Structure formats: C-alpha cells, structure tokens
GROMACS .gro file of C-alpha atoms in nm:
model
  187
    1MET     CA    1  -1.442   1.989  -0.873
    2ARG     CA    2  -1.125   1.769  -0.799
    3LYS     CA    3  -1.079   1.480  -0.625
    4ILE     CA    4  -0.795   1.393  -0.346
    5VAL     CA    5  -0.646   1.049  -0.485
    6VAL     CA    6  -0.425   0.846  -0.245
    7GLN     CA    7  -0.256   0.629  -0.453
    8MET     CA    8  -0.026   0.377  -0.249
    9SER     CA    9   0.137   0.038  -0.259
   10LEU     CA   10   0.046  -0.256  -0.035
   11SER     CA   11   0.198  -0.544   0.091
   12LEU     CA   12  -0.131  -0.866   0.116
   13ASP     CA   13  -0.074  -0.765   0.528
   14GLY     CA   14  -0.169  -0.466   0.485
   15PHE     CA   15   0.190  -0.293   0.458
   16PHE     CA   16   0.348  -0.033   0.261
   17GLU     CA   17   0.655  -0.069   0.378
   18GLY     CA   18   0.856  -0.337   0.547
   19PRO     CA   19   1.120  -0.296   0.873
   20GLY     CA   20   1.372  -0.038   0.836
   21GLY     CA   21   1.144   0.132   0.564
   22ASP     CA   22   1.217  -0.145   0.252
   23ILE     CA   23   1.016  -0.090  -0.082
   24GLY     CA   24   1.223  -0.350  -0.280
   25TRP     CA   25   0.962  -0.569  -0.234
   26HIS     CA   26   0.768  -0.310  -0.470
   27GLN     CA   27   0.587  -0.569  -0.794
   28VAL     CA   28   0.660  -0.281  -1.061
   29ASP     CA   29   0.712  -0.361  -1.407
   30GLU     CA   30   0.633  -0.187  -1.701
   31GLU     CA   31   0.251  -0.283  -1.779
   32LEU     CA   32   0.161  -0.132  -1.401
   33HIS     CA   33   0.470   0.153  -1.419
   34GLN     CA   34   0.257   0.242  -1.756
   35HIS     CA   35  -0.079   0.210  -1.557
   36PHE     CA   36   0.072   0.487  -1.283
   37ASN     CA   37   0.210   0.702  -1.534
   38ASP     CA   38  -0.174   0.685  -1.760
   39VAL     CA   39  -0.339   0.778  -1.439
   40ILE     CA   40  -0.147   1.027  -1.309
   41ALA     CA   41  -0.093   1.238  -1.598
   42PRO     CA   42  -0.356   1.373  -1.652
   43MET     CA   43  -0.354   1.500  -1.240
   44GLY     CA   44  -0.352   1.855  -1.155
   45GLY     CA   45  -0.066   1.805  -0.904
   46PHE     CA   46   0.095   1.597  -0.614
   47LEU     CA   47   0.018   1.674  -0.215
   48SER     CA   48   0.291   1.536   0.009
   49GLY     CA   49   0.457   1.507   0.300
   50ARG     CA   50   0.793   1.600   0.311
   51VAL     CA   51   0.971   1.236   0.335
   52SER     CA   52   0.769   1.141   0.044
   53HIS     CA   53   0.877   1.454  -0.144
   54GLU     CA   54   1.279   1.415  -0.045
   55LEU     CA   55   1.232   1.014  -0.192
   56MET     CA   56   1.133   1.132  -0.504
   57ALA     CA   57   1.292   1.431  -0.537
   58ALA     CA   58   1.616   1.211  -0.468
   59TYR     CA   59   1.534   0.982  -0.761
   60TRP     CA   60   1.274   1.119  -0.998
   61PRO     CA   61   1.433   1.451  -1.174
   62THR     CA   62   1.715   1.330  -1.386
   63ALA     CA   63   1.600   0.924  -1.431
   64ASP     CA   64   1.498   1.018  -1.758
   65GLN     CA   65   1.918   1.092  -1.802
   66ASP     CA   66   1.960   0.674  -1.723
   67PRO     CA   67   2.043   0.488  -1.992
   68ASN     CA   68   1.981   0.156  -1.806
   69ALA     CA   69   1.569   0.371  -1.775
   70SER     CA   70   1.310   0.150  -1.882
   71GLY     CA   71   1.027   0.399  -2.107
   72PRO     CA   72   0.780   0.411  -1.854
   73GLU     CA   73   1.038   0.545  -1.581
   74ARG     CA   74   1.169   0.806  -1.879
   75GLU     CA   75   0.806   0.943  -1.928
   76PHE     CA   76   0.739   0.961  -1.492
   77ALA     CA   77   1.040   1.137  -1.474
   78ARG     CA   78   0.917   1.404  -1.661
   79ILE     CA   79   0.585   1.405  -1.580
   80TRP     CA   80   0.667   1.425  -1.190
   81ARG     CA   81   0.907   1.707  -1.285
   82ASP     CA   82   0.625   1.935  -1.484
   83MET     CA   83   0.346   1.862  -1.202
   84PRO     CA   84   0.281   2.091  -1.001
   85LYS     CA   85   0.371   1.996  -0.622
   86ILE     CA   86   0.251   2.097  -0.305
   87VAL     CA   87   0.502   1.965  -0.014
   88TYR     CA   88   0.329   1.963   0.397
   89SER     CA   89   0.664   2.012   0.620
   90ARG     CA   90   0.670   2.197   0.898
   91THR     CA   91   1.049   2.202   0.876
   92LEU     CA   92   1.153   2.247   0.477
   93ASP     CA   93   1.194   2.630   0.432
   94HIS     CA   94   1.205   2.569   0.062
   95ALA     CA   95   1.153   2.282  -0.212
   96ASP     CA   96   1.265   2.231  -0.551
   97TRP     CA   97   1.121   2.109  -0.861
   98ASN     CA   98   0.790   2.286  -0.904
   99ALA     CA   99   0.762   2.285  -0.542
  100THR     CA  100   0.574   2.539  -0.288
  101VAL     CA  101   0.606   2.433   0.079
  102VAL     CA  102   0.279   2.437   0.290
  103ARG     CA  103   0.310   2.428   0.715
  104GLU     CA  104  -0.029   2.264   0.813
  105VAL     CA  105  -0.334   2.091   0.658
  106ASP     CA  106  -0.554   2.395   0.677
  107VAL     CA  107  -0.893   2.191   0.551
  108GLU     CA  108  -1.037   2.512   0.407
  109GLN     CA  109  -0.722   2.558   0.242
  110VAL     CA  110  -0.773   2.200   0.099
  111ARG     CA  111  -1.119   2.235   0.007
  112LYS     CA  112  -1.047   2.594  -0.183
  113LEU     CA  113  -0.737   2.365  -0.368
  114LYS     CA  114  -1.050   2.109  -0.470
  115ALA     CA  115  -1.236   2.338  -0.535
  116GLU     CA  116  -1.008   2.483  -0.836
  117PRO     CA  117  -0.996   2.388  -1.169
  118GLY     CA  118  -0.733   2.150  -1.316
  119GLY     CA  119  -0.727   1.757  -1.317
  120ASP     CA  120  -0.721   1.541  -0.962
  121LEU     CA  121  -0.448   1.602  -0.638
  122ALA     CA  122  -0.262   1.237  -0.658
  123LEU     CA  123  -0.157   1.211  -0.227
  124GLY     CA  124   0.151   1.014  -0.155
  125GLY     CA  125   0.256   0.962   0.201
  126ALA     CA  126   0.103   0.761   0.472
  127ASP     CA  127   0.166   1.033   0.774
  128LEU     CA  128   0.005   1.312   0.564
  129ALA     CA  129  -0.308   1.118   0.421
  130ALA     CA  130  -0.413   1.028   0.809
  131THR     CA  131  -0.432   1.354   0.855
  132PHE     CA  132  -0.577   1.411   0.546
  133ALA     CA  133  -0.821   1.120   0.619
  134ARG     CA  134  -0.840   1.249   0.974
  135HIS     CA  135  -1.063   1.535   0.795
  136ASP     CA  136  -1.248   1.359   0.583
  137LEU     CA  137  -1.024   1.460   0.283
  138ILE     CA  138  -0.982   1.161   0.091
  139ASP     CA  139  -1.260   1.141  -0.238
  140GLU     CA  140  -1.060   0.825  -0.335
  141TYR     CA  141  -0.845   0.504  -0.245
  142ARG     CA  142  -0.626   0.351  -0.551
  143ILE     CA  143  -0.441   0.078  -0.336
  144TYR     CA  144  -0.177  -0.154  -0.538
  145VAL     CA  145  -0.201  -0.449  -0.391
  146HIS     CA  146   0.134  -0.674  -0.419
  147PRO     CA  147   0.139  -1.026  -0.384
  148VAL     CA  148   0.372  -1.043  -0.126
  149LEU     CA  149   0.350  -1.094   0.297
  150VAL     CA  150   0.622  -0.807   0.463
  151GLY     CA  151   0.552  -0.957   0.812
  152GLY     CA  152   0.567  -0.633   0.930
  153GLY     CA  153   0.690  -0.255   0.905
  154ARG     CA  154   0.448   0.031   0.870
  155ARG     CA  155   0.016  -0.005   0.755
  156LEU     CA  156  -0.086   0.258   0.573
  157PHE     CA  157  -0.455   0.292   0.754
  158PRO     CA  158  -0.362   0.403   1.111
  159ASP     CA  159  -0.686   0.310   1.391
  160ALA     CA  160  -0.955   0.542   1.228
  161GLU     CA  161  -1.168   0.736   1.525
  162THR     CA  162  -1.494   0.643   1.271
  163PRO     CA  163  -1.532   0.400   1.020
  164ALA     CA  164  -1.595   0.582   0.681
  165ALA     CA  165  -1.800   0.378   0.389
  166LEU     CA  166  -1.671   0.337   0.060
  167ARG     CA  167  -1.793   0.215  -0.252
  168LEU     CA  168  -1.512   0.002  -0.509
  169VAL     CA  169  -1.543   0.157  -0.858
  170GLU     CA  170  -1.281  -0.069  -1.037
  171SER     CA  171  -1.069  -0.349  -0.929
  172ARG     CA  172  -0.783  -0.462  -1.193
  173VAL     CA  173  -0.493  -0.769  -1.221
  174PHE     CA  174  -0.179  -0.685  -1.412
  175GLY     CA  175   0.012  -0.951  -1.526
  176ASN     CA  176   0.241  -0.937  -1.229
  177GLY     CA  177  -0.027  -1.016  -0.975
  178VAL     CA  178  -0.080  -0.714  -0.840
  179VAL     CA  179  -0.436  -0.629  -0.750
  180LEU     CA  180  -0.532  -0.297  -0.814
  181LEU     CA  181  -0.851  -0.186  -0.566
  182ARG     CA  182  -0.999   0.138  -0.660
  183HIS     CA  183  -1.275   0.267  -0.392
  184GLU     CA  184  -1.500   0.607  -0.384
  185ARG     CA  185  -1.644   0.747  -0.097
  186ALA     CA  186  -1.971   0.650  -0.056
  187ARG     CA  187  -2.256   0.945  -0.096
   0.00000   0.00000   0.00000
C-alpha cells in the first residue's frame, strides 16, 4: 500500500510561512533541491489544496525554460509537469498540468487511492494536511527545519484533538544547515 507523505519546510520556531505569506527565508540550495527531486520523482502523485496548486502552477510549468534555472530546478519542472495531481478545491472547476479537481476529502476515496498501485503520494498545503491529519490519513512526515526564526506567520500543525505517536526513521543535516526529520506513524 502506498503512503501519504507530508513534505514541508519549517522555521526553527515552527512556521511554514512567515508574516504575509513570506517564504523567502527557505534555504533551498542545489543540494537540498536535488534531494527533493530524488525523493519526489518516484512518487505516484501530488495531493494539494487550491492555493498550493496555484502557487506551483504559477512557476513550475515553464521554470526549465529560464536560462538562470539550476539543474535541479529544471529537473523539478519536468517532474512537476508530468506527475499526476489531485487538487482539493471547492471553488476550482478545472486545473491544468495533469491535475484532477476533487471537491472534498472523502476518507474512503483516499483509502482506495492509497490501495492503488504506484508510488507514494506527496501531500502539500497546510490546510489540506490538517484535514488529512484529522482523518488519520498521513503515514509519514518529512519536515525540513531551516535554521531561522521567523517570529510569526502560519504554523503547520494546528492544535491536535488527540495525540499521534510517531517514530523517527531518518534524520539528516544538509550542508546549508537544514535538518530533515522524517517520522512515520507508530503502529
């Protein structure tokens, strides 16, 4: 069975975006970006909310045509374009770039999706991740802690109704000081 994996960057003080939606503090260099590509390329699809999808669709479809794009950026543009996507949105009627729009998170439909063959599913978007967490649908968290304090903004983890036991399965320090903490649900 494939897993649903949340992969997010956080500041040391727990924010995924700073005040005003700022993510300029993310420290994604070539080493970290190549790691993202290596992890995401074998996945079976992206699951995202409308906002996350629109942010990605505003840049990645043509990012590989930018002469200043790094090798990992050009590679990710191709990965993103080709990867199947499910966009959860109550307002979108259509989404481009190999995407299907789904109105609501249906727990049984998500479980069926997990049972299909193929690679794991990358879950993006804090609000969508909170919904999946509330329904106990997340199997793995890949949190990239950036060595910065942003002091405010939006936190990834809302207050949980019940504790969720996790097990550390990997940690890694990148050359730029970003630390990967990879946890799976404890069974």
